[in-house]
Amino acid sequence: MPDRVQEAFLHEKRRKEFEFQPLGSIAMVNSVNRHRAIYVVLPLAVAVILRLYPYFLYGVPWGTDAWPLIRNANELLLHSPTSLGGNPAFDSYNIYWPAVSLFGAAGSLIFGVPAISAMPITVPLVASLSTFFFFLIVERLTKSSLTACIASLFFTTAGFDAIFAASATKETFAYPLFMLAVLLLLMKTDAKILGIFAIVSLTLALSHHVTTVILLAIAAYAVVTNFILSLGGYGNVGKRWIFPLIVGTIFVTYTGLYAKIGWAILANGAPVSVYTFIPMIALYFISLTVSAYFSLARKVRSMLLEGVFIVGVSFALLFLSTQTSILPFAPVLPMLIAVLAVPYLVVGFFAVFGYKMMHDEMDKASFAFTSSWLGATLALLVYTIIGTPNGVFLIYRFFTFVYAPVAIFAALALVSLLAGRKMSFIVKRTALVAIVIGIFLASSYMSYASVVGKENLLAGHYAYTQSDFASAKIVSSTLPANSTLAADSMIGDLYTGYFQIAVNTNQGYSYLIGKDQLGTNPSEMLVTYSLMNTQGYDLNIYGLPIPTNWYASISNGASLLYDNGNEMIWN
């Protein structure tokens, strides 16, 4: 009998560790418990695996944007000490944000391996720390390790982040710095924290341009929202205005003294003036007004109808996009892409309820900060689409920053909704685990579809092989000086970014669709590869379809100079 009593007592204790307290205090799970280590390690381990396996699978760097950065690291090792910007040894753009290349060169020296072997491991590995810092952010905002774990799993398995962060790019290196800076925004404003924040902001400014702007937008947004809350009698701003002052001063100073040439290249020659930023400022203040209004409101009404409407419209647009092109530049989506988008819609659906729960049941400061994060990034996203040249092609770059606060709201809703007392402990735990695992697996499969399946619209062209690198190496040493090389963007990024071989991407497509004839000029060459047969000719961000008889058509007028079983070089 005592054994049964003890067993019942232990079962009730375990149940209460999972169970929430009454909703008056948002019913948070106790963060300080024996499960916290698992909650921290699990998403971090997933982050490391998803960001490292592409390189170990193919044995060459993953991603198109990594090549010039790795080359810059090589040149740093070869020529240091040397100047950076304006130095012909480096590329004319990326060197204005040299942190990742400096880090790669240092890693090469420390581990005694070439930068091309070190950076594809060290940079994504460091990028995985963004998941750890994100966990700490969520835990600090919600006072729940379980909520932080779920939000971190949603964040780290998101395909658009996992796919891109597996590459040794400026943005990949900037992610953990950004998350660390956001974490510091939640801490007390003493000299130590401000000093660390200044160092992190400076390193971020040297790492990536847009990520620094996003941090500045969030920091300023949060201060203004807190100021408005203080007028309503909720807390005070204190010295938090120093955070945006620090990052803003560093950003403006660094850009003015060094990186303005890089920004001019980024703007692609478009004129930049005060009037350029008026739409961005307007969108920013509209978003800020909405966020401040909800932050001050005592209660937010039930958002079931809004959630159902948003998800319903999203599903309708998603289905329509599989039947026709819904935008002039957008391709018709394969059914696989539509299916892989479903978990993000599900997360968005739960986030609608999490928004209300955090507003009604948690302290104003936590809600104000999370909504500021979401509002600031959404404002910048909309501005990028409507206010910048080719902005629609940069949408995927903002998903990571927007999805992070969405994941916080969604995780909070899941944990809170499943804590209702109308369900038994076993049912609640089973439902929570089933939903989280379902979203986790579906989100992770997007990375698999890109890396292994080489899906066209999921950056399948990031998957370089050793044969791609081998052919580029041969061409770099044998290509006659007066030759012109035509190839798609995937080949062009490797050949130009790493080997400094000029490539004409538009000309290659003209050859393949029969618009121009290859073989009439002995100095003209074309590079093709096997993936083109299924994924098309990569021009900009996805592959364009090519004729099924392209091989026969090219063969009739040109000769095959090189074939390694994957890549072919024609003349």
PDB file of C-alpha atoms in Angstrom, residues 134-410:
ATOM      1  CA  PHE A 134      16.679  32.668 -29.157  1.00  0.00           C
ATOM      2  CA  PHE A 135      15.857  30.089 -26.487  1.00  0.00           C
ATOM      3  CA  LEU A 136      17.122  32.451 -23.788  1.00  0.00           C
ATOM      4  CA  ILE A 137      15.083  35.310 -25.278  1.00  0.00           C
ATOM      5  CA  VAL A 138      11.859  33.302 -25.252  1.00  0.00           C
ATOM      6  CA  GLU A 139      12.527  31.941 -21.775  1.00  0.00           C
ATOM      7  CA  ARG A 140      13.093  35.457 -20.492  1.00  0.00           C
ATOM      8  CA  LEU A 141       9.910  36.745 -22.131  1.00  0.00           C
ATOM      9  CA  THR A 142       7.599  33.872 -21.147  1.00  0.00           C
ATOM     10  CA  LYS A 143       9.265  32.528 -17.983  1.00  0.00           C
ATOM     11  CA  SER A 144       8.843  29.044 -19.474  1.00  0.00           C
ATOM     12  CA  SER A 145      11.561  26.664 -20.623  1.00  0.00           C
ATOM     13  CA  LEU A 146       8.983  24.467 -22.358  1.00  0.00           C
ATOM     14  CA  THR A 147       7.638  27.386 -24.384  1.00  0.00           C
ATOM     15  CA  ALA A 148      11.221  28.405 -25.221  1.00  0.00           C
ATOM     16  CA  CYS A 149      12.030  24.867 -26.393  1.00  0.00           C
ATOM     17  CA  ILE A 150       8.978  24.653 -28.658  1.00  0.00           C
ATOM     18  CA  ALA A 151       9.523  28.129 -30.127  1.00  0.00           C
ATOM     19  CA  SER A 152      13.204  27.297 -30.719  1.00  0.00           C
ATOM     20  CA  LEU A 153      12.298  24.057 -32.502  1.00  0.00           C
ATOM     21  CA  PHE A 154       9.888  25.938 -34.757  1.00  0.00           C
ATOM     22  CA  PHE A 155      12.518  28.590 -35.430  1.00  0.00           C
ATOM     23  CA  THR A 156      15.518  26.364 -36.048  1.00  0.00           C
ATOM     24  CA  THR A 157      13.710  23.905 -38.359  1.00  0.00           C
ATOM     25  CA  ALA A 158      12.150  26.636 -40.508  1.00  0.00           C
ATOM     26  CA  GLY A 159      13.333  25.773 -43.996  1.00  0.00           C
ATOM     27  CA  PHE A 160      14.144  29.315 -45.080  1.00  0.00           C
ATOM     28  CA  ASP A 161      16.490  29.665 -42.096  1.00  0.00           C
ATOM     29  CA  ALA A 162      17.950  26.142 -42.005  1.00  0.00           C
ATOM     30  CA  ILE A 163      18.668  26.148 -45.748  1.00  0.00           C
ATOM     31  CA  PHE A 164      20.281  29.560 -45.846  1.00  0.00           C
ATOM     32  CA  ALA A 165      22.154  29.304 -42.532  1.00  0.00           C
ATOM     33  CA  ALA A 166      23.955  26.161 -43.746  1.00  0.00           C
ATOM     34  CA  SER A 167      26.015  28.416 -46.004  1.00  0.00           C
ATOM     35  CA  ALA A 168      29.072  30.423 -44.959  1.00  0.00           C
ATOM     36  CA  THR A 169      27.591  33.853 -45.715  1.00  0.00           C
ATOM     37  CA  LYS A 170      27.612  37.300 -44.136  1.00  0.00           C
ATOM     38  CA  GLU A 171      24.032  36.907 -42.956  1.00  0.00           C
ATOM     39  CA  THR A 172      24.665  33.446 -41.507  1.00  0.00           C
ATOM     40  CA  PHE A 173      27.510  34.845 -39.417  1.00  0.00           C
ATOM     41  CA  ALA A 174      25.338  37.792 -38.379  1.00  0.00           C
ATOM     42  CA  TYR A 175      22.399  35.693 -37.071  1.00  0.00           C
ATOM     43  CA  PRO A 176      23.866  34.798 -33.638  1.00  0.00           C
ATOM     44  CA  LEU A 177      25.129  38.370 -33.165  1.00  0.00           C
ATOM     45  CA  PHE A 178      21.639  39.663 -33.913  1.00  0.00           C
ATOM     46  CA  MET A 179      20.006  37.246 -31.458  1.00  0.00           C
ATOM     47  CA  LEU A 180      22.574  38.051 -28.767  1.00  0.00           C
ATOM     48  CA  ALA A 181      21.900  41.761 -29.249  1.00  0.00           C
ATOM     49  CA  VAL A 182      18.133  41.180 -28.955  1.00  0.00           C
ATOM     50  CA  LEU A 183      18.748  39.230 -25.744  1.00  0.00           C
ATOM     51  CA  LEU A 184      20.770  42.135 -24.356  1.00  0.00           C
ATOM     52  CA  LEU A 185      17.850  44.477 -25.100  1.00  0.00           C
ATOM     53  CA  LEU A 186      15.910  42.582 -22.432  1.00  0.00           C
ATOM     54  CA  MET A 187      18.536  43.052 -19.731  1.00  0.00           C
ATOM     55  CA  LYS A 188      19.179  45.889 -17.318  1.00  0.00           C
ATOM     56  CA  THR A 189      20.938  48.912 -18.750  1.00  0.00           C
ATOM     57  CA  ASP A 190      24.083  48.981 -16.633  1.00  0.00           C
ATOM     58  CA  ALA A 191      27.562  49.783 -17.924  1.00  0.00           C
ATOM     59  CA  LYS A 192      28.497  46.123 -18.393  1.00  0.00           C
ATOM     60  CA  ILE A 193      25.467  45.280 -20.557  1.00  0.00           C
ATOM     61  CA  LEU A 194      25.784  48.461 -22.583  1.00  0.00           C
ATOM     62  CA  GLY A 195      29.466  47.760 -23.168  1.00  0.00           C
ATOM     63  CA  ILE A 196      28.748  44.221 -24.383  1.00  0.00           C
ATOM     64  CA  PHE A 197      25.935  45.546 -26.556  1.00  0.00           C
ATOM     65  CA  ALA A 198      28.284  48.086 -28.141  1.00  0.00           C
ATOM     66  CA  ILE A 199      30.820  45.357 -28.980  1.00  0.00           C
ATOM     67  CA  VAL A 200      28.124  43.090 -30.417  1.00  0.00           C
ATOM     68  CA  SER A 201      26.635  45.963 -32.451  1.00  0.00           C
ATOM     69  CA  LEU A 202      30.034  46.871 -33.878  1.00  0.00           C
ATOM     70  CA  THR A 203      30.712  43.268 -34.856  1.00  0.00           C
ATOM     71  CA  LEU A 204      27.246  43.051 -36.394  1.00  0.00           C
ATOM     72  CA  ALA A 205      27.869  46.226 -38.404  1.00  0.00           C
ATOM     73  CA  LEU A 206      31.044  44.607 -39.772  1.00  0.00           C
ATOM     74  CA  SER A 207      29.104  41.438 -40.568  1.00  0.00           C
ATOM     75  CA  HIS A 208      25.915  42.338 -42.422  1.00  0.00           C
ATOM     76  CA  HIS A 209      24.209  45.540 -43.475  1.00  0.00           C
ATOM     77  CA  VAL A 210      20.476  44.746 -43.405  1.00  0.00           C
ATOM     78  CA  THR A 211      20.661  42.729 -40.172  1.00  0.00           C
ATOM     79  CA  THR A 212      22.117  45.790 -38.440  1.00  0.00           C
ATOM     80  CA  VAL A 213      19.249  47.912 -39.769  1.00  0.00           C
ATOM     81  CA  ILE A 214      16.729  45.372 -38.459  1.00  0.00           C
ATOM     82  CA  LEU A 215      18.329  45.435 -35.004  1.00  0.00           C
ATOM     83  CA  LEU A 216      18.207  49.242 -35.000  1.00  0.00           C
ATOM     84  CA  ALA A 217      14.536  49.170 -36.034  1.00  0.00           C
ATOM     85  CA  ILE A 218      13.602  46.710 -33.268  1.00  0.00           C
ATOM     86  CA  ALA A 219      15.565  48.566 -30.582  1.00  0.00           C
ATOM     87  CA  ALA A 220      14.029  51.924 -31.493  1.00  0.00           C
ATOM     88  CA  TYR A 221      10.553  50.415 -31.878  1.00  0.00           C
ATOM     89  CA  ALA A 222      10.740  48.813 -28.426  1.00  0.00           C
ATOM     90  CA  VAL A 223      11.856  52.072 -26.789  1.00  0.00           C
ATOM     91  CA  VAL A 224       9.019  54.078 -28.344  1.00  0.00           C
ATOM     92  CA  THR A 225       6.470  51.420 -27.383  1.00  0.00           C
ATOM     93  CA  ASN A 226       7.770  51.365 -23.794  1.00  0.00           C
ATOM     94  CA  PHE A 227       7.624  55.145 -23.682  1.00  0.00           C
ATOM     95  CA  ILE A 228       3.965  55.099 -24.731  1.00  0.00           C
ATOM     96  CA  LEU A 229       3.286  52.419 -22.114  1.00  0.00           C
ATOM     97  CA  SER A 230       4.948  54.574 -19.457  1.00  0.00           C
ATOM     98  CA  LEU A 231       2.533  57.385 -20.311  1.00  0.00           C
ATOM     99  CA  GLY A 232      -0.251  54.952 -19.497  1.00  0.00           C
ATOM    100  CA  GLY A 233       1.312  54.153 -16.142  1.00  0.00           C
ATOM    101  CA  TYR A 234       2.981  50.876 -17.144  1.00  0.00           C
ATOM    102  CA  GLY A 235       6.638  50.920 -16.139  1.00  0.00           C
ATOM    103  CA  ASN A 236       9.222  53.369 -17.420  1.00  0.00           C
ATOM    104  CA  VAL A 237      11.721  53.606 -20.250  1.00  0.00           C
ATOM    105  CA  GLY A 238      14.736  54.225 -18.021  1.00  0.00           C
ATOM    106  CA  LYS A 239      17.989  54.174 -19.964  1.00  0.00           C
ATOM    107  CA  ARG A 240      16.782  51.845 -22.732  1.00  0.00           C
ATOM    108  CA  TRP A 241      16.983  54.673 -25.247  1.00  0.00           C
ATOM    109  CA  ILE A 242      20.757  54.131 -25.101  1.00  0.00           C
ATOM    110  CA  PHE A 243      20.432  50.815 -26.992  1.00  0.00           C
ATOM    111  CA  PRO A 244      19.169  52.273 -30.298  1.00  0.00           C
ATOM    112  CA  LEU A 245      21.529  55.227 -29.836  1.00  0.00           C
ATOM    113  CA  ILE A 246      24.506  52.839 -29.668  1.00  0.00           C
ATOM    114  CA  VAL A 247      23.610  50.679 -32.654  1.00  0.00           C
ATOM    115  CA  GLY A 248      22.455  53.706 -34.679  1.00  0.00           C
ATOM    116  CA  THR A 249      25.663  55.629 -34.032  1.00  0.00           C
ATOM    117  CA  ILE A 250      27.816  52.609 -34.915  1.00  0.00           C
ATOM    118  CA  PHE A 251      25.832  51.896 -38.074  1.00  0.00           C
ATOM    119  CA  VAL A 252      25.913  55.485 -39.363  1.00  0.00           C
ATOM    120  CA  THR A 253      29.586  55.958 -38.499  1.00  0.00           C
ATOM    121  CA  TYR A 254      30.688  52.666 -40.049  1.00  0.00           C
ATOM    122  CA  THR A 255      28.661  53.259 -43.189  1.00  0.00           C
ATOM    123  CA  GLY A 256      29.865  56.840 -43.591  1.00  0.00           C
ATOM    124  CA  LEU A 257      33.531  56.093 -42.992  1.00  0.00           C
ATOM    125  CA  TYR A 258      33.874  52.785 -44.821  1.00  0.00           C
ATOM    126  CA  ALA A 259      30.853  50.862 -46.126  1.00  0.00           C
ATOM    127  CA  LYS A 260      29.074  53.549 -48.186  1.00  0.00           C
ATOM    128  CA  ILE A 261      30.623  52.199 -51.395  1.00  0.00           C
ATOM    129  CA  GLY A 262      29.200  48.762 -50.601  1.00  0.00           C
ATOM    130  CA  TRP A 263      25.776  50.289 -49.961  1.00  0.00           C
ATOM    131  CA  ALA A 264      25.944  52.042 -53.347  1.00  0.00           C
ATOM    132  CA  ILE A 265      26.609  48.709 -55.015  1.00  0.00           C
ATOM    133  CA  LEU A 266      23.765  47.133 -53.025  1.00  0.00           C
ATOM    134  CA  ALA A 267      21.399  49.884 -54.221  1.00  0.00           C
ATOM    135  CA  ASN A 268      22.348  48.864 -57.780  1.00  0.00           C
ATOM    136  CA  GLY A 269      22.849  52.452 -58.866  1.00  0.00           C
ATOM    137  CA  ALA A 270      19.425  53.629 -57.663  1.00  0.00           C
ATOM    138  CA  PRO A 271      19.564  57.189 -56.299  1.00  0.00           C
ATOM    139  CA  VAL A 272      19.339  57.397 -52.519  1.00  0.00           C
ATOM    140  CA  SER A 273      17.997  60.518 -50.779  1.00  0.00           C
ATOM    141  CA  VAL A 274      15.875  61.532 -47.800  1.00  0.00           C
ATOM    142  CA  TYR A 275      12.775  61.001 -49.923  1.00  0.00           C
ATOM    143  CA  THR A 276      13.780  57.370 -50.430  1.00  0.00           C
ATOM    144  CA  PHE A 277      13.132  56.656 -46.767  1.00  0.00           C
ATOM    145  CA  ILE A 278       9.786  58.455 -46.438  1.00  0.00           C
ATOM    146  CA  PRO A 279       7.737  55.319 -47.314  1.00  0.00           C
ATOM    147  CA  MET A 280       9.791  53.258 -44.850  1.00  0.00           C
ATOM    148  CA  ILE A 281       9.294  55.814 -42.053  1.00  0.00           C
ATOM    149  CA  ALA A 282       5.574  56.010 -42.813  1.00  0.00           C
ATOM    150  CA  LEU A 283       5.155  52.224 -42.692  1.00  0.00           C
ATOM    151  CA  TYR A 284       7.246  52.094 -39.546  1.00  0.00           C
ATOM    152  CA  PHE A 285       5.037  54.584 -37.713  1.00  0.00           C
ATOM    153  CA  ILE A 286       1.818  52.971 -38.906  1.00  0.00           C
ATOM    154  CA  SER A 287       3.055  49.649 -37.541  1.00  0.00           C
ATOM    155  CA  LEU A 288       4.230  51.369 -34.355  1.00  0.00           C
ATOM    156  CA  THR A 289       0.834  52.973 -33.808  1.00  0.00           C
ATOM    157  CA  VAL A 290      -0.957  49.636 -34.116  1.00  0.00           C
ATOM    158  CA  SER A 291       1.485  47.922 -31.770  1.00  0.00           C
ATOM    159  CA  ALA A 292       1.267  50.702 -29.171  1.00  0.00           C
ATOM    160  CA  TYR A 293      -2.544  50.640 -29.314  1.00  0.00           C
ATOM    161  CA  PHE A 294      -2.716  46.920 -28.563  1.00  0.00           C
ATOM    162  CA  SER A 295      -0.029  47.231 -25.900  1.00  0.00           C
ATOM    163  CA  LEU A 296      -2.101  49.832 -24.040  1.00  0.00           C
ATOM    164  CA  ALA A 297      -5.424  48.021 -24.458  1.00  0.00           C
ATOM    165  CA  ARG A 298      -6.615  46.214 -21.332  1.00  0.00           C
ATOM    166  CA  LYS A 299      -7.969  43.213 -23.210  1.00  0.00           C
ATOM    167  CA  VAL A 300      -7.922  41.960 -26.784  1.00  0.00           C
ATOM    168  CA  ARG A 301     -11.121  40.282 -27.907  1.00  0.00           C
ATOM    169  CA  SER A 302     -11.181  36.704 -29.121  1.00  0.00           C
ATOM    170  CA  MET A 303      -9.313  36.450 -32.426  1.00  0.00           C
ATOM    171  CA  LEU A 304     -10.772  33.151 -33.596  1.00  0.00           C
ATOM    172  CA  LEU A 305     -12.457  34.705 -36.612  1.00  0.00           C
ATOM    173  CA  GLU A 306      -9.296  36.587 -37.594  1.00  0.00           C
ATOM    174  CA  GLY A 307      -7.212  33.434 -37.249  1.00  0.00           C
ATOM    175  CA  VAL A 308      -9.602  31.358 -39.337  1.00  0.00           C
ATOM    176  CA  PHE A 309      -9.851  34.129 -41.945  1.00  0.00           C
ATOM    177  CA  ILE A 310      -6.071  34.564 -42.257  1.00  0.00           C
ATOM    178  CA  VAL A 311      -5.436  30.840 -42.549  1.00  0.00           C
ATOM    179  CA  GLY A 312      -8.349  30.420 -44.962  1.00  0.00           C
ATOM    180  CA  VAL A 313      -7.095  33.168 -47.273  1.00  0.00           C
ATOM    181  CA  SER A 314      -3.546  31.783 -47.056  1.00  0.00           C
ATOM    182  CA  PHE A 315      -4.682  28.293 -47.998  1.00  0.00           C
ATOM    183  CA  ALA A 316      -6.735  29.704 -50.879  1.00  0.00           C
ATOM    184  CA  LEU A 317      -3.768  31.672 -52.227  1.00  0.00           C
ATOM    185  CA  LEU A 318      -1.523  28.672 -51.748  1.00  0.00           C
ATOM    186  CA  PHE A 319      -3.876  26.427 -53.712  1.00  0.00           C
ATOM    187  CA  LEU A 320      -4.315  29.081 -56.416  1.00  0.00           C
ATOM    188  CA  SER A 321      -0.533  29.392 -56.774  1.00  0.00           C
ATOM    189  CA  THR A 322      -0.358  25.689 -57.699  1.00  0.00           C
ATOM    190  CA  GLN A 323      -2.748  26.324 -60.584  1.00  0.00           C
ATOM    191  CA  THR A 324      -1.502  29.628 -61.955  1.00  0.00           C
ATOM    192  CA  SER A 325       1.053  32.373 -61.377  1.00  0.00           C
ATOM    193  CA  ILE A 326      -0.488  34.808 -58.877  1.00  0.00           C
ATOM    194  CA  LEU A 327       2.255  37.407 -59.407  1.00  0.00           C
ATOM    195  CA  PRO A 328       3.996  38.430 -62.650  1.00  0.00           C
ATOM    196  CA  PHE A 329       7.407  37.194 -61.483  1.00  0.00           C
ATOM    197  CA  ALA A 330       6.250  34.073 -59.627  1.00  0.00           C
ATOM    198  CA  PRO A 331       6.257  30.565 -61.078  1.00  0.00           C
ATOM    199  CA  VAL A 332       3.424  28.089 -60.666  1.00  0.00           C
ATOM    200  CA  LEU A 333       4.176  26.190 -57.458  1.00  0.00           C
ATOM    201  CA  PRO A 334       4.581  22.409 -57.477  1.00  0.00           C
ATOM    202  CA  MET A 335       2.244  20.627 -55.089  1.00  0.00           C
ATOM    203  CA  LEU A 336       5.224  19.656 -52.899  1.00  0.00           C
ATOM    204  CA  ILE A 337       6.018  23.315 -52.202  1.00  0.00           C
ATOM    205  CA  ALA A 338       2.398  24.004 -51.289  1.00  0.00           C
ATOM    206  CA  VAL A 339       2.349  21.056 -48.887  1.00  0.00           C
ATOM    207  CA  LEU A 340       5.622  22.150 -47.270  1.00  0.00           C
ATOM    208  CA  ALA A 341       4.137  25.595 -46.636  1.00  0.00           C
ATOM    209  CA  VAL A 342       1.320  24.146 -44.503  1.00  0.00           C
ATOM    210  CA  PRO A 343       3.271  23.919 -41.184  1.00  0.00           C
ATOM    211  CA  TYR A 344       4.064  27.640 -41.376  1.00  0.00           C
ATOM    212  CA  LEU A 345       0.382  28.415 -41.826  1.00  0.00           C
ATOM    213  CA  VAL A 346      -0.371  26.234 -38.811  1.00  0.00           C
ATOM    214  CA  VAL A 347       2.238  28.104 -36.753  1.00  0.00           C
ATOM    215  CA  GLY A 348       0.750  31.387 -37.945  1.00  0.00           C
ATOM    216  CA  PHE A 349      -2.714  30.199 -36.907  1.00  0.00           C
ATOM    217  CA  PHE A 350      -1.573  29.430 -33.362  1.00  0.00           C
ATOM    218  CA  ALA A 351       0.383  32.701 -33.264  1.00  0.00           C
ATOM    219  CA  VAL A 352      -2.861  34.657 -33.622  1.00  0.00           C
ATOM    220  CA  PHE A 353      -4.086  33.141 -30.341  1.00  0.00           C
ATOM    221  CA  GLY A 354      -0.678  33.468 -28.712  1.00  0.00           C
ATOM    222  CA  TYR A 355      -0.763  37.180 -29.491  1.00  0.00           C
ATOM    223  CA  LYS A 356      -3.981  37.547 -27.469  1.00  0.00           C
ATOM    224  CA  MET A 357      -2.768  35.301 -24.642  1.00  0.00           C
ATOM    225  CA  MET A 358       0.513  37.143 -24.189  1.00  0.00           C
ATOM    226  CA  HIS A 359      -1.347  40.457 -24.251  1.00  0.00           C
ATOM    227  CA  ASP A 360      -4.055  39.479 -21.757  1.00  0.00           C
ATOM    228  CA  GLU A 361      -2.199  37.209 -19.365  1.00  0.00           C
ATOM    229  CA  MET A 362       1.427  38.362 -19.262  1.00  0.00           C
ATOM    230  CA  ASP A 363       3.097  41.558 -18.188  1.00  0.00           C
ATOM    231  CA  LYS A 364       2.879  44.458 -20.609  1.00  0.00           C
ATOM    232  CA  ALA A 365       6.632  44.658 -21.123  1.00  0.00           C
ATOM    233  CA  SER A 366       6.940  41.133 -22.545  1.00  0.00           C
ATOM    234  CA  PHE A 367       4.049  41.643 -24.946  1.00  0.00           C
ATOM    235  CA  ALA A 368       5.272  45.096 -25.979  1.00  0.00           C
ATOM    236  CA  PHE A 369       8.741  43.774 -26.787  1.00  0.00           C
ATOM    237  CA  THR A 370       7.554  40.742 -28.775  1.00  0.00           C
ATOM    238  CA  SER A 371       5.001  42.764 -30.723  1.00  0.00           C
ATOM    239  CA  SER A 372       7.673  45.426 -31.353  1.00  0.00           C
ATOM    240  CA  TRP A 373       9.938  42.758 -32.814  1.00  0.00           C
ATOM    241  CA  LEU A 374       7.161  41.566 -35.095  1.00  0.00           C
ATOM    242  CA  GLY A 375       5.943  45.044 -36.021  1.00  0.00           C
ATOM    243  CA  ALA A 376       9.378  46.429 -36.866  1.00  0.00           C
ATOM    244  CA  THR A 377      10.336  43.508 -39.105  1.00  0.00           C
ATOM    245  CA  LEU A 378       6.947  43.496 -40.861  1.00  0.00           C
ATOM    246  CA  ALA A 379       7.294  47.218 -41.606  1.00  0.00           C
ATOM    247  CA  LEU A 380      10.745  46.662 -43.123  1.00  0.00           C
ATOM    248  CA  LEU A 381       9.464  43.664 -45.072  1.00  0.00           C
ATOM    249  CA  VAL A 382       6.624  45.653 -46.630  1.00  0.00           C
ATOM    250  CA  TYR A 383       8.990  48.517 -47.453  1.00  0.00           C
ATOM    251  CA  THR A 384      11.413  46.108 -49.109  1.00  0.00           C
ATOM    252  CA  ILE A 385       8.622  44.790 -51.335  1.00  0.00           C
ATOM    253  CA  ILE A 386       7.157  48.124 -52.413  1.00  0.00           C
ATOM    254  CA  GLY A 387      10.009  50.575 -51.936  1.00  0.00           C
ATOM    255  CA  THR A 388      13.180  48.948 -53.257  1.00  0.00           C
ATOM    256  CA  PRO A 389      14.230  47.726 -56.705  1.00  0.00           C
ATOM    257  CA  ASN A 390      13.637  44.000 -57.074  1.00  0.00           C
ATOM    258  CA  GLY A 391      12.416  43.938 -53.467  1.00  0.00           C
ATOM    259  CA  VAL A 392      10.118  40.997 -54.120  1.00  0.00           C
ATOM    260  CA  PHE A 393      13.180  38.822 -54.674  1.00  0.00           C
ATOM    261  CA  LEU A 394      14.421  39.621 -51.162  1.00  0.00           C
ATOM    262  CA  ILE A 395      11.281  38.526 -49.287  1.00  0.00           C
ATOM    263  CA  TYR A 396      12.790  35.203 -48.220  1.00  0.00           C
ATOM    264  CA  ARG A 397      15.654  37.053 -46.508  1.00  0.00           C
ATOM    265  CA  PHE A 398      13.183  38.590 -44.026  1.00  0.00           C
ATOM    266  CA  PHE A 399      11.322  35.391 -43.161  1.00  0.00           C
ATOM    267  CA  THR A 400      13.788  34.443 -40.436  1.00  0.00           C
ATOM    268  CA  PHE A 401      13.379  37.781 -38.638  1.00  0.00           C
ATOM    269  CA  VAL A 402       9.576  37.798 -38.941  1.00  0.00           C
ATOM    270  CA  TYR A 403       9.144  34.131 -38.097  1.00  0.00           C
ATOM    271  CA  ALA A 404      11.039  34.374 -34.786  1.00  0.00           C
ATOM    272  CA  PRO A 405       8.384  36.428 -32.906  1.00  0.00           C
ATOM    273  CA  VAL A 406       5.625  34.481 -34.679  1.00  0.00           C
ATOM    274  CA  ALA A 407       7.141  31.272 -33.285  1.00  0.00           C
ATOM    275  CA  ILE A 408       7.095  32.799 -29.784  1.00  0.00           C
ATOM    276  CA  PHE A 409       3.390  33.602 -29.997  1.00  0.00           C
ATOM    277  CA  ALA A 410       2.594  30.178 -31.480  1.00  0.00           C
TER     278      ALA A 410
END
